[in-house]
CSV table of C-alpha atoms (C1' of nucleotides) in Angstrom, one decimal:
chain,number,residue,atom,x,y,z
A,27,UNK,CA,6.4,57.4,-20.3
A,28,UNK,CA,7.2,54.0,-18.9
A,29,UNK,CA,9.7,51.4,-19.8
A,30,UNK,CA,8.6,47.3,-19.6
A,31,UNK,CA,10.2,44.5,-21.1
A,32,UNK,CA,8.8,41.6,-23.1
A,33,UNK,CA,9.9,38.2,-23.3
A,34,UNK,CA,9.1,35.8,-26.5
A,35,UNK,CA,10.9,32.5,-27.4
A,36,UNK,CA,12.8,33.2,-31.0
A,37,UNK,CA,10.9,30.1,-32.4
A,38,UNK,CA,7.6,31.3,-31.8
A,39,UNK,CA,8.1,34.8,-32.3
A,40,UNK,CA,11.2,36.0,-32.9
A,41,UNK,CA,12.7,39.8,-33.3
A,42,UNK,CA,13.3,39.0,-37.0
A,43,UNK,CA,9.2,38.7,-36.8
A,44,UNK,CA,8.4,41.2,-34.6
A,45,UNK,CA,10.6,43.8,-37.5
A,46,UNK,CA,8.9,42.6,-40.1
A,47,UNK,CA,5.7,43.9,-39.1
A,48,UNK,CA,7.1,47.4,-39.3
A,49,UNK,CA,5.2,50.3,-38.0
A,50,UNK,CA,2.0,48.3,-38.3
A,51,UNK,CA,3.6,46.6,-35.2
A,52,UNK,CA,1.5,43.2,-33.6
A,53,UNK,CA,-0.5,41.5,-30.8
A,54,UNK,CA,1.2,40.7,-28.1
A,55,UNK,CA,-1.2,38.1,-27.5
A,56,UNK,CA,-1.2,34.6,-25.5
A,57,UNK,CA,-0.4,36.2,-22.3
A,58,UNK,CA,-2.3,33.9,-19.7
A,59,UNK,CA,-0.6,35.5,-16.3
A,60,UNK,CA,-2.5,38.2,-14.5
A,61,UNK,CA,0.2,40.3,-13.2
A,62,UNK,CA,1.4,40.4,-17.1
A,63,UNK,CA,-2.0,41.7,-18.5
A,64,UNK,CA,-2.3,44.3,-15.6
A,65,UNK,CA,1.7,45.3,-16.6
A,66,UNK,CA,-0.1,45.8,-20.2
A,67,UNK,CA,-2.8,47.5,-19.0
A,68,UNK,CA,-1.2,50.0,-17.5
A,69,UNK,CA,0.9,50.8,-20.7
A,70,UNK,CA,0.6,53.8,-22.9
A,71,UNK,CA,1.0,54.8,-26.4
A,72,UNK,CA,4.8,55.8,-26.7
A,73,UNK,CA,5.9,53.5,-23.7
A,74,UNK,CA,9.3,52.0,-24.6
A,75,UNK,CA,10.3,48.2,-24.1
A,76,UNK,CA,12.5,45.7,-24.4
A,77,UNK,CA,12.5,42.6,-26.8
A,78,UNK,CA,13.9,39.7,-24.7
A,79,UNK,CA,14.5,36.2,-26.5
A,80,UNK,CA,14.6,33.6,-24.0
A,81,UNK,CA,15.3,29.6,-24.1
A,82,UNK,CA,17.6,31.0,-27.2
A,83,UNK,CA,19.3,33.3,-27.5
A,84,UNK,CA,18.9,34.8,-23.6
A,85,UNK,CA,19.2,38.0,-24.5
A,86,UNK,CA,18.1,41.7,-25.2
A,87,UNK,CA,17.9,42.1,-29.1
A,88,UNK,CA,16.0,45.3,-29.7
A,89,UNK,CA,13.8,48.0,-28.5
A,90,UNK,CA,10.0,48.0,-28.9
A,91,UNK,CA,7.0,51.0,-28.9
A,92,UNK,CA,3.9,50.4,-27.6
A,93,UNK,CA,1.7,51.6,-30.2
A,94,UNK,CA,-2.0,50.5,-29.3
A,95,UNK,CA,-3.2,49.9,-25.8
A,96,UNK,CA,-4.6,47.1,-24.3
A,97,UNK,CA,-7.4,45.5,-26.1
A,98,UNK,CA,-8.9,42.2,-26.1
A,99,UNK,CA,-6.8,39.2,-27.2
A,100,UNK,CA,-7.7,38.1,-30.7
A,101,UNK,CA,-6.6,34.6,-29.9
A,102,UNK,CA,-9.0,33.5,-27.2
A,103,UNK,CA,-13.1,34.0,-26.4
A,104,UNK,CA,-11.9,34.2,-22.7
A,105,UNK,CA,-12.7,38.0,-21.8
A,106,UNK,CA,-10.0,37.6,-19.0
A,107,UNK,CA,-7.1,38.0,-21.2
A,108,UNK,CA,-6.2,41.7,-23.3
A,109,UNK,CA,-2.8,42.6,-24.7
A,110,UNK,CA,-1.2,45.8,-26.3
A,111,UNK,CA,0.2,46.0,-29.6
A,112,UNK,CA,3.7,46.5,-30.6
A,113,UNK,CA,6.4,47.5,-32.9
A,114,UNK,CA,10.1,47.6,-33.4
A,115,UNK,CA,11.9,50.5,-32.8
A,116,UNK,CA,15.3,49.5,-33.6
A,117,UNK,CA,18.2,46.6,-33.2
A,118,UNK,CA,20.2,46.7,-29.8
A,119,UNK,CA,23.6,48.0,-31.7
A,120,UNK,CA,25.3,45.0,-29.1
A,121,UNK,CA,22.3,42.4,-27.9
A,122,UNK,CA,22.7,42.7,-23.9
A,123,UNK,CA,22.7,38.8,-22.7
A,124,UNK,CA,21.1,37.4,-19.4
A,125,UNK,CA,24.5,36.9,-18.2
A,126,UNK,CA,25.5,39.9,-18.6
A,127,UNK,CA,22.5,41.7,-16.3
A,128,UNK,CA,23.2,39.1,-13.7
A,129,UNK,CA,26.5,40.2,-13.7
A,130,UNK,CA,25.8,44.1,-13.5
A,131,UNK,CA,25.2,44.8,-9.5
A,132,UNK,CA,23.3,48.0,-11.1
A,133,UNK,CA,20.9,45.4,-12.4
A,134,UNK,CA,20.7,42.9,-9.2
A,135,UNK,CA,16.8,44.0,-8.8
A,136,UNK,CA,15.8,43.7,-12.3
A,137,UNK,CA,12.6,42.1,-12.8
A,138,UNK,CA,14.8,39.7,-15.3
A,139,UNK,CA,16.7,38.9,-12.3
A,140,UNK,CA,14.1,38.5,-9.8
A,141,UNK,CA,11.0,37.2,-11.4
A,142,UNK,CA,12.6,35.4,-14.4
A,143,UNK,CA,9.0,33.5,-15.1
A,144,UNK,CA,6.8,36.9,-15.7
A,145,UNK,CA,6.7,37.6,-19.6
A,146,UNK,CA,5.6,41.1,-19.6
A,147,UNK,CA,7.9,43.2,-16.7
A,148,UNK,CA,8.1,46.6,-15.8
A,149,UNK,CA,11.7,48.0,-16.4
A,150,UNK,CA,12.8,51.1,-13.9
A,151,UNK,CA,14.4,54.4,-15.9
A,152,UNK,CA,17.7,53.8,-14.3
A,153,UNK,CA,17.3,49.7,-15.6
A,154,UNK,CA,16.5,51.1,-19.0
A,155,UNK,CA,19.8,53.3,-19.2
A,156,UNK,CA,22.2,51.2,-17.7
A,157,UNK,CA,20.9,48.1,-20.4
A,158,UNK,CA,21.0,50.6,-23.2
A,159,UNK,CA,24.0,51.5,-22.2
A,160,UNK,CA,25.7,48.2,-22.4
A,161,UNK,CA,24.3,47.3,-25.8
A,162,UNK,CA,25.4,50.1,-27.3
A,163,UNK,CA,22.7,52.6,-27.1
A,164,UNK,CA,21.7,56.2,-25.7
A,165,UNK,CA,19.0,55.2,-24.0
A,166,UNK,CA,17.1,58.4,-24.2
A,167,UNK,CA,18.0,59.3,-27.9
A,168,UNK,CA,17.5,55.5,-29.0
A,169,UNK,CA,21.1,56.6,-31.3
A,170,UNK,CA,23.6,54.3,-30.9
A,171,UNK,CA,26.2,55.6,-28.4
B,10,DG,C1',16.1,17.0,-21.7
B,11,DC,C1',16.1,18.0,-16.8
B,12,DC,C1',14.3,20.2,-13.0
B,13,DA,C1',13.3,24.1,-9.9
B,14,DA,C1',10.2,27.8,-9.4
B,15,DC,C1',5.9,29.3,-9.5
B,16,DG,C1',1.1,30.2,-11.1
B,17,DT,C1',-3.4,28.0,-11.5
B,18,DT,C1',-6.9,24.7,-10.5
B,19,DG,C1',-10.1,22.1,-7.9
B,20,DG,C1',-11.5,19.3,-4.0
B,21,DC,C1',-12.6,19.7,0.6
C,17,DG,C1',-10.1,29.8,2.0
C,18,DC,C1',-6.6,26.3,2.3
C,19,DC,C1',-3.5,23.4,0.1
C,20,DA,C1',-2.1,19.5,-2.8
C,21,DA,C1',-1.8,18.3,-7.5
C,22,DC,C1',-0.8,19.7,-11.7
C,23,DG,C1',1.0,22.3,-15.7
C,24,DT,C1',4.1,25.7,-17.6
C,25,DT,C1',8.1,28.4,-18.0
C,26,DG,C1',12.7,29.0,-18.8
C,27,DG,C1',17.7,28.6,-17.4
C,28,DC,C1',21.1,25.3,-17.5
DNA sequence: GCCAACGTTGGC
DNA sequence: GCCAACGTTGGC
């Protein structure tokens, strides 16, 4: 089980979206990086992620499940480019803001932190408790805390 | 809306 | 295979 984190801006596809697919979950399509698709390559059924809104918002709103693995991307013919599908778990009880992981020293190597372009980022178990933690959550239950 | 960071493209 | 030009991302 691995953790990642994904980013999306609100206005193009926002948490409120992303829940609304339920359990049937969606793409996570229009990726165009490479180190991104190899992230979602990598994932598997179960792994746990975060739901990031950037340009508004800036912050962690709720966890996601990867539930299918990385398959082509439905929105281009270019062969280059797969993506996983996802669903929402639950809300972040507390969303966990940018500024707030900037401020955490435990959190100073976060892939948020460090490579704030990437839209797909792997998330270390120690990153995934300490940012569940601070919105509220057991990170290994997924119960708020 | 600005601009810095950074990934991608294409000419050589 | 280098590197300049260009486009995009995303915080501020």
């Amino acid at each position: 089980m691995k953790y990642w984190l994904f980013k999306s801006e609100p206005f193009k596809w926002s948490w409120e979206q992303q829940k609304a697919k339920g359990d049937i979950g969606e793409e996570w399509d229009g990726v165009r990086n490479y180190q991104a698709r190899n992230f979602m390559r990598d994932m598997e059924i179960g792994d746990l992620g975060f739901f990031y809104h950037s340009n508004k918002g800036l912050e962690v709103v709720g966890i996601v499940e990867v539930c299918a693995l990385a398959h082509p991307d439905s929105t281009t013919d270019d062969a280059r480019w797969d993506c996983v599908d996802i669903k929402a778990v639950c809300d972040m009880p507390v969303p966990v803001s940018l500024k707030q992981v900037k401020a955490n020293e435990k959190l100073a190597e976060m892939s948020l932190v460090t490579s704030m372009r990437l839209s797909v980022q792997p998330v270390t178990p120690a990153e995934w408790a300490e940012v569940c933690r601070m919105g509220g959550l057991n990170g290994a239950s997924l119960k708020p805390a």
